[in-house]
Coordinates of C-alpha atoms and ligand atoms in Angstrom, one line a residue:
Chain A
M1 CA 9.9 -39.8 -59.3
A2 CA 9.8 -42.8 -56.6
N3 CA 13.3 -43.3 -57.3
V4 CA 14.5 -39.9 -56.6
S5 CA 13.0 -39.7 -53.6
N6 CA 14.4 -42.6 -52.3
V7 CA 17.9 -41.5 -53.2
T8 CA 17.4 -38.2 -51.6
R9 CA 16.0 -40.2 -48.6
L10 CA 19.0 -42.5 -48.6
R11 CA 21.4 -39.3 -48.8
E12 CA 19.6 -37.5 -46.0
T13 CA 19.6 -40.4 -43.4
P14 CA 21.9 -38.9 -41.1
A15 CA 19.1 -36.5 -40.5
H16 CA 17.3 -39.3 -38.7
T17 CA 20.2 -39.6 -36.4
A18 CA 19.8 -36.9 -33.8
V19 CA 22.9 -38.1 -32.0
E20 CA 25.8 -40.1 -33.0
V21 CA 28.6 -41.0 -30.8
S22 CA 31.3 -42.7 -31.9
N23 CA 34.2 -44.4 -30.0
L24 CA 34.1 -41.8 -27.5
N25 CA 36.7 -42.1 -24.6
H26 CA 37.3 -39.8 -21.5
V27 CA 39.9 -40.0 -19.0
Y28 CA 40.1 -37.6 -16.1
E29 CA 43.4 -36.2 -14.7
G30 CA 42.9 -35.7 -11.3
R31 CA 45.3 -35.5 -8.0
E32 CA 45.6 -39.2 -7.8
G33 CA 46.3 -39.6 -11.5
K34 CA 44.3 -40.9 -14.5
V35 CA 40.8 -41.9 -13.9
A36 CA 39.5 -43.6 -17.1
A37 CA 35.6 -42.5 -16.9
L38 CA 34.4 -43.5 -20.1
E39 CA 35.6 -46.3 -22.5
D40 CA 34.7 -46.6 -26.0
I41 CA 31.1 -45.5 -26.1
S42 CA 29.4 -45.6 -29.5
L43 CA 25.8 -45.4 -29.6
T44 CA 23.3 -44.0 -32.5
I45 CA 19.8 -42.4 -31.2
E46 CA 17.3 -41.9 -33.6
A47 CA 15.4 -38.5 -33.9
G48 CA 12.2 -38.3 -31.8
R49 CA 13.4 -41.0 -29.5
F50 CA 13.2 -41.1 -25.8
V51 CA 16.4 -42.7 -24.4
V52 CA 17.2 -43.3 -20.8
I53 CA 20.7 -44.2 -19.6
V54 CA 21.1 -46.0 -16.2
G55 CA 24.0 -47.1 -14.3
P56 CA 25.6 -47.5 -11.1
S57 CA 26.7 -44.3 -9.5
G58 CA 30.0 -42.9 -10.6
C59 CA 30.1 -45.1 -14.0
G60 CA 30.2 -41.4 -16.0
K61 CA 26.8 -40.8 -16.9
T62 CA 27.1 -36.9 -16.3
S63 CA 30.3 -36.8 -17.9
L64 CA 28.7 -38.5 -21.1
L65 CA 26.0 -36.0 -20.9
M66 CA 28.4 -32.8 -20.8
M67 CA 29.9 -34.1 -23.6
L68 CA 26.8 -34.5 -25.4
A69 CA 26.2 -30.8 -24.3
G70 CA 29.3 -29.5 -25.1
L71 CA 30.2 -28.3 -21.7
R72 CA 33.1 -30.5 -21.7
R73 CA 35.6 -32.0 -24.0
Q74 CA 36.1 -35.7 -24.2
T75 CA 39.5 -37.2 -24.4
S76 CA 39.0 -39.0 -27.9
G77 CA 35.8 -40.2 -30.4
T78 CA 33.3 -38.1 -32.1
I79 CA 30.1 -36.6 -31.0
L80 CA 27.6 -35.6 -34.1
C81 CA 24.2 -34.0 -33.5
A82 CA 22.4 -33.0 -36.4
G83 CA 25.2 -34.3 -38.5
R84 CA 27.4 -31.6 -37.4
P85 CA 30.3 -32.2 -34.7
I86 CA 29.3 -30.9 -31.0
V87 CA 32.3 -28.7 -29.6
D88 CA 30.5 -26.0 -27.7
P89 CA 27.3 -25.6 -26.2
D90 CA 25.1 -24.9 -28.7
P91 CA 21.6 -24.3 -27.3
E92 CA 19.6 -24.1 -30.7
R93 CA 20.5 -27.9 -31.3
V94 CA 21.0 -29.4 -27.6
G95 CA 18.5 -28.1 -24.5
V96 CA 19.8 -29.3 -20.9
V97 CA 18.2 -29.7 -17.9
F98 CA 20.2 -30.4 -14.6
Q99 CA 19.1 -32.0 -11.6
E100 CA 19.4 -29.2 -9.0
A101 CA 17.4 -26.0 -9.2
S102 CA 19.5 -24.2 -11.8
L103 CA 17.2 -21.6 -12.5
F104 CA 18.7 -18.0 -11.7
P105 CA 16.9 -16.9 -8.3
W106 CA 17.0 -13.3 -9.3
L107 CA 14.9 -13.6 -12.0
S108 CA 11.2 -14.3 -12.5
A109 CA 10.0 -17.5 -14.0
L110 CA 9.5 -15.8 -17.4
D111 CA 12.9 -14.1 -17.3
N112 CA 14.5 -17.5 -16.6
V113 CA 12.8 -18.9 -19.7
E114 CA 13.7 -15.9 -21.7
F115 CA 17.4 -16.2 -20.6
P116 CA 18.7 -18.1 -23.5
M117 CA 17.2 -16.0 -26.2
A118 CA 18.3 -12.7 -24.1
L119 CA 21.6 -14.1 -24.5
R120 CA 21.0 -14.2 -28.2
K121 CA 19.5 -10.5 -28.4
A122 CA 16.0 -11.7 -29.6
P123 CA 13.7 -8.8 -29.9
K124 CA 11.7 -8.6 -26.9
D125 CA 8.5 -9.2 -28.1
E126 CA 9.2 -12.3 -29.7
R127 CA 11.1 -13.7 -26.5
R128 CA 8.2 -13.1 -24.6
R129 CA 5.9 -14.7 -26.8
R130 CA 7.9 -17.5 -27.1
A131 CA 8.9 -17.7 -23.3
D132 CA 4.7 -17.5 -22.9
E133 CA 4.4 -20.1 -25.1
M134 CA 6.6 -22.6 -23.4
L135 CA 5.5 -21.7 -19.8
N136 CA 2.0 -22.6 -21.3
L137 CA 3.5 -26.0 -22.7
V138 CA 4.7 -27.2 -19.2
G139 CA 1.4 -26.3 -17.5
L140 CA 2.7 -23.1 -15.5
Q141 CA 0.4 -20.4 -17.2
G142 CA 0.1 -17.9 -14.8
F143 CA 2.9 -18.4 -13.0
G144 CA 5.5 -16.7 -15.3
G145 CA 5.9 -13.3 -12.6
R146 CA 7.0 -15.7 -9.6
Y147 CA 10.9 -15.9 -8.5
P148 CA 12.1 -19.3 -8.1
H149 CA 11.8 -19.5 -4.4
E150 CA 8.1 -19.1 -5.0
L151 CA 7.8 -22.2 -6.6
S152 CA 7.5 -25.8 -5.7
G153 CA 10.3 -28.2 -6.7
G154 CA 8.4 -29.6 -9.5
M155 CA 7.7 -26.3 -10.6
K156 CA 10.8 -25.5 -10.8
Q157 CA 11.8 -28.4 -13.0
R158 CA 8.7 -27.5 -15.2
V159 CA 10.7 -23.8 -15.7
S160 CA 14.0 -25.7 -16.5
I161 CA 12.3 -27.5 -19.1
A162 CA 10.9 -24.6 -20.6
R163 CA 14.1 -23.1 -20.6
G164 CA 15.5 -26.1 -22.3
L165 CA 12.8 -25.9 -25.1
V166 CA 12.5 -22.3 -25.5
Q167 CA 15.1 -22.0 -28.6
D168 CA 13.4 -25.3 -30.0
P169 CA 16.4 -27.5 -30.0
P170 CA 16.0 -30.8 -31.6
V171 CA 17.6 -32.7 -28.6
L172 CA 16.7 -32.2 -24.8
L173 CA 19.4 -33.7 -22.3
M174 CA 18.3 -34.1 -19.0
D175 CA 20.6 -35.2 -16.0
E176 CA 18.4 -36.6 -13.2
P177 CA 16.0 -33.9 -13.4
F178 CA 13.4 -35.3 -10.8
A179 CA 15.9 -36.8 -8.5
A180 CA 15.3 -34.2 -5.7
L181 CA 11.5 -34.6 -6.1
D182 CA 9.4 -36.6 -4.1
E183 CA 7.9 -40.1 -5.3
Q184 CA 4.6 -38.3 -6.2
T185 CA 5.8 -35.2 -7.8
R186 CA 8.2 -37.2 -9.4
M187 CA 5.6 -39.6 -11.0
T188 CA 3.6 -36.7 -12.0
M189 CA 6.5 -34.9 -13.6
G190 CA 7.5 -38.1 -15.5
H191 CA 3.7 -38.2 -17.1
E192 CA 4.2 -34.6 -17.8
L193 CA 7.3 -34.9 -19.4
L194 CA 5.8 -37.9 -21.5
R195 CA 3.2 -35.3 -22.7
I196 CA 5.4 -32.5 -23.3
W197 CA 7.9 -35.0 -25.5
S198 CA 4.7 -36.2 -27.2
Q199 CA 3.6 -32.8 -28.3
T200 CA 7.3 -31.6 -29.6
N201 CA 8.8 -34.4 -31.1
K202 CA 12.0 -33.7 -29.3
T203 CA 14.8 -36.5 -29.0
V204 CA 15.2 -36.9 -25.4
V205 CA 18.4 -38.4 -23.5
F206 CA 17.6 -39.0 -20.0
I207 CA 19.6 -40.2 -16.9
T208 CA 18.0 -41.5 -14.0
H209 CA 18.6 -43.9 -10.9
S210 CA 15.1 -45.2 -11.0
L211 CA 14.4 -48.0 -12.6
T212 CA 10.7 -47.6 -12.6
E213 CA 11.2 -44.2 -14.2
A214 CA 13.6 -45.8 -16.7
V215 CA 11.1 -48.5 -17.9
Y216 CA 8.0 -45.9 -17.6
L217 CA 9.4 -43.1 -19.8
A218 CA 11.6 -45.0 -22.5
D219 CA 11.7 -46.0 -25.8
E220 CA 15.2 -47.6 -25.0
V221 CA 17.1 -48.1 -22.0
L222 CA 21.1 -48.0 -22.2
V223 CA 22.7 -49.7 -19.5
M224 CA 26.4 -48.6 -18.4
S225 CA 28.8 -50.7 -16.6
A226 CA 30.8 -49.2 -13.4
R227 CA 33.6 -47.1 -14.3
P228 CA 35.2 -46.8 -16.8
G229 CA 31.4 -46.5 -18.2
R230 CA 30.9 -48.5 -21.2
I231 CA 27.3 -49.2 -22.5
I232 CA 26.7 -53.1 -21.6
D233 CA 22.9 -53.4 -22.8
R234 CA 20.5 -51.8 -24.8
I235 CA 16.9 -52.7 -24.0
P236 CA 14.1 -51.6 -26.1
I237 CA 10.9 -50.9 -24.0
T238 CA 8.4 -52.4 -26.0
L239 CA 5.3 -50.9 -24.0
P240 CA 2.4 -49.1 -26.1
R241 CA 2.1 -45.5 -25.9
P242 CA 0.8 -43.3 -24.6
R243 CA 1.9 -44.8 -21.3
N244 CA -0.4 -44.8 -18.2
Y245 CA 0.2 -45.9 -14.6
E246 CA -1.6 -49.1 -14.9
M247 CA 1.3 -50.2 -16.9
M248 CA 3.5 -50.3 -14.0
A249 CA 1.3 -53.2 -12.6
S250 CA 2.0 -55.3 -15.8
D251 CA 4.4 -58.5 -16.0
V252 CA 5.9 -56.8 -19.0
F253 CA 6.9 -53.6 -17.0
G254 CA 8.2 -55.8 -14.2
R255 CA 10.3 -57.9 -16.3
L256 CA 11.9 -55.2 -18.0
R257 CA 12.8 -53.6 -14.9
D258 CA 14.4 -56.9 -13.7
R259 CA 16.2 -57.3 -16.4
I260 CA 17.8 -54.0 -16.0
W261 CA 18.2 -54.4 -12.5
Q262 CA 20.1 -57.6 -12.9
Q263 CA 22.3 -55.8 -15.7
I264 CA 23.2 -53.0 -13.2
R265 CA 23.9 -55.4 -10.5
T266 CA 26.1 -57.8 -12.0
T267 CA 28.1 -55.1 -13.5
P268 CA 31.8 -55.7 -12.5
Chain B
M1 CA -4.2 -9.8 24.6
K2 CA -2.7 -9.2 21.4
R3 CA 1.0 -9.0 21.4
P4 CA 2.6 -5.9 20.2
S5 CA 4.6 -5.8 16.9
P6 CA 8.4 -6.0 17.2
R7 CA 8.1 -2.6 15.5
A8 CA 6.1 -1.2 18.2
V9 CA 8.2 -2.6 20.8
R10 CA 11.4 -1.2 19.0
W11 CA 9.7 2.2 19.4
M12 CA 8.7 1.8 23.2
L13 CA 12.5 0.7 23.8
I14 CA 13.7 3.7 22.2
A15 CA 11.2 5.9 24.1
A16 CA 12.0 4.2 27.3
I17 CA 15.8 5.2 26.8
L18 CA 15.1 8.4 26.4
V19 CA 12.9 8.7 29.5
V20 CA 15.9 6.9 31.3
W21 CA 18.6 9.3 30.0
E22 CA 16.4 12.2 31.2
A23 CA 15.4 10.7 34.5
L24 CA 18.7 9.1 35.8
P25 CA 20.8 12.6 35.8
R26 CA 17.4 14.4 37.4
L27 CA 16.8 12.2 40.1
G28 CA 20.6 12.4 41.2
L29 CA 21.0 8.8 40.4
V30 CA 23.9 9.8 38.2
A31 CA 26.2 13.0 38.3
E32 CA 25.2 15.4 35.4
L33 CA 28.8 15.3 34.5
L34 CA 28.7 11.9 33.3
L35 CA 25.4 12.0 31.8
P36 CA 23.5 15.4 31.2
P37 CA 20.1 15.3 31.1
L38 CA 18.4 14.8 27.7
S39 CA 16.8 18.2 27.8
K40 CA 20.1 19.9 28.8
T41 CA 21.8 18.1 25.9
L42 CA 19.2 19.0 23.5
V43 CA 19.4 22.5 24.6
A44 CA 23.2 22.9 24.0
L45 CA 22.7 21.2 20.7
V46 CA 20.5 24.0 19.8
N47 CA 22.4 26.9 21.2
A48 CA 25.6 25.8 19.4
W49 CA 23.8 24.7 16.4
P50 CA 25.9 26.4 13.7
E51 CA 29.0 25.3 15.2
Y52 CA 27.7 21.6 15.1
M53 CA 26.3 22.2 11.5
S54 CA 29.8 23.2 10.2
A55 CA 31.2 20.1 12.1
L56 CA 28.6 18.2 10.8
F57 CA 29.5 19.4 7.2
V58 CA 33.1 18.5 7.3
T59 CA 32.4 15.1 9.1
L60 CA 29.7 13.7 6.1
Y61 CA 32.4 15.4 3.8
E62 CA 34.9 13.2 4.9
V63 CA 32.5 10.2 5.4
I64 CA 31.3 10.2 1.8
L65 CA 35.0 10.4 0.3
A66 CA 35.8 7.5 2.6
M67 CA 33.0 5.2 1.8
L68 CA 33.7 5.8 -2.2
I69 CA 37.4 5.1 -1.8
A70 CA 36.0 1.9 0.5
C71 CA 33.5 0.9 -2.0
G72 CA 35.2 1.3 -5.4
A73 CA 38.6 0.0 -4.2
G74 CA 36.9 -2.7 -2.2
I75 CA 34.7 -4.1 -5.0
L76 CA 37.5 -3.6 -7.7
V77 CA 40.0 -5.4 -5.4
G78 CA 37.6 -8.0 -4.2
A79 CA 36.4 -8.9 -7.4
L80 CA 39.7 -9.6 -8.7
V81 CA 41.1 -11.3 -5.5
G82 CA 37.5 -13.4 -5.7
G83 CA 37.8 -14.2 -9.3
I84 CA 41.1 -14.9 -10.3
T85 CA 42.6 -18.1 -8.3
L86 CA 46.3 -17.0 -8.4
L87 CA 45.3 -13.6 -6.8
R88 CA 43.1 -15.3 -4.4
N89 CA 45.6 -18.0 -3.0
V90 CA 48.2 -15.1 -2.8
F91 CA 46.2 -12.4 -1.4
L92 CA 43.2 -13.6 0.4
P93 CA 44.8 -14.9 3.4
V94 CA 46.8 -11.6 4.0
F95 CA 43.8 -9.5 3.7
S96 CA 41.7 -11.7 6.2
S97 CA 44.4 -11.4 8.8
L98 CA 44.9 -7.8 8.0
Y99 CA 41.1 -7.1 8.6
A100 CA 41.6 -8.7 12.3
V101 CA 44.8 -5.8 12.9
P102 CA 43.6 -2.7 14.7
I103 CA 44.3 -0.4 11.7
V104 CA 43.6 2.4 14.5
I105 CA 47.4 1.8 15.2
L106 CA 48.4 3.0 12.1
Y107 CA 46.5 6.4 12.1
P108 CA 49.6 8.2 13.5
V109 CA 51.5 7.0 10.3
F110 CA 48.5 8.5 8.2
T111 CA 48.6 11.8 10.0
A112 CA 52.2 12.0 9.1
W113 CA 51.4 11.5 5.6
F114 CA 48.5 13.5 4.9
G115 CA 48.4 16.1 7.6
I116 CA 45.6 16.8 9.9
G117 CA 43.0 18.0 7.9
S118 CA 40.3 16.1 5.8
E119 CA 42.8 14.1 3.9
S120 CA 44.3 11.9 6.7
K121 CA 40.7 11.2 7.8
V122 CA 39.5 10.0 4.5
A123 CA 42.3 8.1 4.0
F124 CA 42.2 6.2 7.1
A125 CA 38.6 6.0 7.2
G126 CA 38.6 4.5 3.5
A127 CA 41.5 2.1 4.6
Y128 CA 39.2 1.1 7.5
G129 CA 36.1 0.3 5.1
F130 CA 37.9 -1.1 2.7
F131 CA 38.4 -4.6 4.1
P132 CA 34.9 -5.5 4.6
V133 CA 33.8 -4.3 1.1
M134 CA 36.8 -6.1 -0.3
L135 CA 36.3 -9.5 1.6
S136 CA 32.9 -9.8 0.9
T137 CA 32.8 -9.2 -2.5
A138 CA 35.8 -11.7 -3.0
A139 CA 33.5 -14.5 -1.0
G140 CA 30.4 -13.3 -3.0
I141 CA 32.1 -14.1 -6.4
R142 CA 33.9 -17.3 -4.9
T143 CA 31.0 -18.7 -3.5
I144 CA 29.0 -18.7 -6.6
D145 CA 26.7 -21.7 -7.3
E146 CA 28.7 -24.0 -10.0
Q147 CA 25.6 -25.2 -11.2
L148 CA 24.6 -21.5 -12.3
L149 CA 27.4 -21.4 -14.4
L150 CA 27.3 -24.3 -15.9
A151 CA 23.5 -23.7 -16.8
A152 CA 24.3 -20.4 -18.1
R153 CA 27.2 -22.0 -20.4
S154 CA 25.0 -25.0 -21.7
M155 CA 22.5 -22.0 -22.8
G156 CA 25.5 -20.4 -24.7
A157 CA 26.7 -17.5 -22.3
T158 CA 29.8 -15.9 -23.8
V159 CA 32.5 -15.2 -20.8
P160 CA 31.7 -11.5 -20.5
Q161 CA 27.7 -12.8 -20.6
Q162 CA 28.8 -15.0 -17.4
I163 CA 30.2 -11.9 -16.1
T164 CA 27.5 -9.6 -16.3
R165 CA 24.7 -12.0 -16.3
V166 CA 25.4 -14.3 -13.6
I167 CA 28.3 -13.6 -11.7
I168 CA 27.5 -10.0 -11.0
P169 CA 23.8 -10.2 -10.1
A170 CA 24.5 -13.8 -8.0
S171 CA 27.0 -11.8 -6.0
I172 CA 25.0 -8.6 -5.2
P173 CA 23.8 -9.8 -2.2
T174 CA 27.0 -10.6 -0.4
V175 CA 28.7 -7.5 -2.0
L176 CA 25.5 -5.1 -0.6
T177 CA 26.0 -6.5 2.9
G178 CA 29.5 -5.7 2.7
L179 CA 29.1 -2.3 1.7
R180 CA 26.5 -1.8 4.5
L181 CA 29.3 -3.0 7.1
G182 CA 32.3 -1.0 5.4
G183 CA 29.9 2.1 5.2
A184 CA 29.3 1.9 8.8
L185 CA 32.9 1.3 9.7
T186 CA 34.0 4.4 7.4
I187 CA 31.7 6.4 9.9
I188 CA 33.4 5.0 12.9
G189 CA 36.9 5.5 11.2
V190 CA 36.5 8.9 10.2
V191 CA 34.9 10.1 13.9
V192 CA 37.9 8.0 15.4
A193 CA 40.1 9.9 13.5
E194 CA 38.7 13.1 14.1
M195 CA 38.7 12.6 18.1
L196 CA 42.3 11.8 18.2
T197 CA 44.1 14.5 15.8
S198 CA 42.3 17.0 14.4
A199 CA 40.7 20.5 14.3
A200 CA 37.2 20.2 12.7
G201 CA 34.1 17.6 12.5
I202 CA 31.9 16.3 15.3
G203 CA 34.7 14.0 16.6
Y204 CA 36.7 16.9 17.2
L205 CA 33.9 18.9 18.6
V206 CA 33.4 15.9 21.3
T207 CA 36.8 15.6 22.3
S208 CA 37.6 19.4 22.8
Y209 CA 34.3 19.7 25.0
R210 CA 35.4 16.7 26.9
T211 CA 38.5 18.5 27.9
I212 CA 36.7 21.3 29.2
L213 CA 34.3 19.1 31.0
D214 CA 31.3 20.7 28.9
S215 CA 29.1 17.3 29.2
P216 CA 25.9 18.5 27.5
H217 CA 27.9 19.7 24.6
V218 CA 29.8 16.4 24.4
F219 CA 26.3 14.5 24.4
A220 CA 25.3 16.8 21.7
G221 CA 28.0 15.5 19.3
V222 CA 27.4 11.7 20.3
L223 CA 24.0 12.2 19.7
M224 CA 24.6 13.5 16.1
I225 CA 27.0 10.6 15.4
L226 CA 24.2 8.4 16.6
I227 CA 21.6 9.7 14.5
L228 CA 24.1 9.6 11.5
S229 CA 25.0 6.1 12.0
V230 CA 21.3 4.9 12.4
L231 CA 20.4 7.0 9.1
F232 CA 23.1 5.2 7.1
D233 CA 22.0 2.1 8.4
T234 CA 18.3 2.5 7.8
A235 CA 19.2 3.5 4.2
A236 CA 21.7 0.6 3.7
R237 CA 18.9 -1.7 4.8
A238 CA 16.4 0.0 2.5
I239 CA 18.4 -0.3 -0.5
E240 CA 19.4 -4.2 0.2
R241 CA 15.8 -4.7 0.4
R242 CA 14.6 -3.0 -2.7
T243 CA 17.4 -4.7 -4.5
L244 CA 16.9 -8.0 -3.4
V245 CA 13.1 -8.4 -3.8
W246 CA 13.9 -11.9 -5.5
Q247 CA 16.0 -13.1 -2.3
T248 CA 13.3 -12.4 0.5
A249 CA 13.2 -16.1 0.9
G250 CA 14.9 -16.1 4.4
R251 CA 12.7 -13.5 5.6
R252 CA 9.7 -14.4 4.4
E253 CA 9.8 -17.9 5.4
R254 CA 6.6 -18.5 7.1
A255 CA 4.8 -16.6 4.3
S256 CA 6.1 -18.7 1.7
S257 CA 5.5 -21.8 3.7
K258 CA 2.0 -20.6 3.9
E259 CA 1.9 -20.1 0.2
D260 CA 2.9 -23.7 -0.5
K261 CA -0.1 -25.1 1.2
A262 CA -2.3 -22.3 -0.7
T263 CA -0.7 -23.8 -3.8
L264 CA -1.4 -27.4 -2.9
A265 CA -4.8 -26.4 -2.0
M266 CA -5.3 -24.8 -5.4
P267 CA -5.3 -27.3 -8.6
A268 CA -1.7 -26.0 -9.4
P269 CA 0.9 -28.0 -11.2
A270 CA 3.2 -30.3 -9.4
Ligands
LIG1 N1 36.0 -33.0 -12.9 C1 36.5 -34.2 -12.6 N2 37.7 -34.5 -12.4 C2 38.2 -35.7 -11.8 N3 37.2 -36.6 -12.0 C3 36.0 -36.6 -12.2 C4 35.4 -35.4 -12.8 N4 34.0 -35.3 -12.6 C5 34.0 -36.9 -12.6 N5 34.8 -37.5 -12.3 C6 35.0 -38.8 -11.9 O1 34.4 -39.5 -12.9 C7 33.3 -40.6 -12.5 C8 31.9 -40.4 -13.5 O2 31.6 -39.1 -13.1 P1 30.2 -38.7 -13.2 O3 29.9 -37.7 -12.5 O4 30.2 -38.5 -14.9 O5 29.3 -40.2 -12.9 P2 27.8 -40.3 -12.9 O6 27.4 -41.6 -13.3 O7 27.0 -39.2 -13.4 O8 27.2 -40.6 -11.3 P3 26.0 -40.3 -10.4 O9 24.9 -41.7 -10.7 O10 26.4 -40.1 -8.8 O11 25.8 -39.1 -10.7 C9 33.4 -40.3 -11.2 O12 34.2 -41.7 -10.6 C10 34.1 -39.1 -10.9 O13 34.8 -39.3 -9.5
LIG2 MG1 25.6 -38.0 -12.4

């Protein structure tokens, strides 16, 4: 009995790997010739982990995320999500939250959250129920009727998160989601994201330029080199959870942040 | 003292203009031949009411047909030119330059092709109104935020869904502005065409009364066109406002910044 279950466990191992990238390369063919953006990226992200990617500007973080989302095709290499290759956007496997307000200004917050389900022609009441649930999750109960221009920057990003989660994808990709927010809102949002994450058991891939944000949020920080982007370090963040603001003042926090900074600074 | 609302000021201004219109000729400051008093103009309008009504009917009929042509063709061509890169590169500069040409110079050609009846007015005014509609439709589609399309794609929107659920709603504001401009131009086009060569319509009445120096009747026609244009513009703006409730950010800038403060005061999420 124990043996049997062991065997099944072993065969199911890929299911515990949320995202697997192998030997991924990407070359842009621009006007000034070819630009190697990503070089030989291989990484495995376990299910339920919070992974943060940092790296110098222009190193290919957004490009990598677009490929994980199926929005752009890599030049070579494979990306597996839930054991199957990503070739096209699949909102049931991967949800995406972008930096800028990518909400549709002509739709209310609720309709924005419903949008992915509406594309799939889900029944109206199911859509409504699910969208309401998501707005509650992100702390926006009662704001569903507002249009994006009636929401603050932080609230807009909450709606974006709700929209990314509405189809319950196991993986959530976030490209500098809080970069446009002020410092205070940003801290609050980071903390809120951790709460949402712990309530939903998603795998999160999060891109940021803020080292503090990286250490505060991550289970693991991946550091990329300048272009062509490669993964040059993989730093486990050992801080206990739940995280709190006091940890930012701790020695461990400072050392981790310094280590990441050293890596980025010395990248060729 | 409380400042009067812009609305009140607007009405006061209109009233003032009407008073001045009545007063200037009455006081002998302007010859009645150049500007008949408002009252005489209204009397002339009432006395010749059936004549003006049938003329208005002709003008309206031409305006409506011309608007249908301008809007239909403008939106269709604008969508193609705005949406397809090849067409855009080839045609957009051409259309933009054509917009600057005073098309009225071509009106004789239109009468040669379509006669001096309603057809030439409709064709001319349709062509006149076509450009703003087409150019703003193209601009509306061209300037869509790429980020919105990217977001839609990430949520699995197919190409038809991207068109109906993102491109069309996103370009509606610019298209509506174009429709309002184009509509105004078709009214101008029809009236100008009627004044140049025709045998019916308000423009025709104005010209023919002018040649016999009957100022009150001339101004009665002017007044009708004025009212027609203002009514059209008011209606067009009302439609824009109702369609774009979601987009009132510009107009409600102050209101919404107040709201922001209110949101801050409330224990609302960041
Ligand atoms: N569509 C494209 N065509 C050609 N080159 C591109 C394209 N998109 C990105 N690049 C190039 O690829 C490189 C990586 O871009 P990318 O946007 O992925 O970087 P990034 O790490 O997200 O940068 P940032 O931190 O500034 O957001 C950059 O040098 C950029 O100039
Ligand atoms: Mg980027």
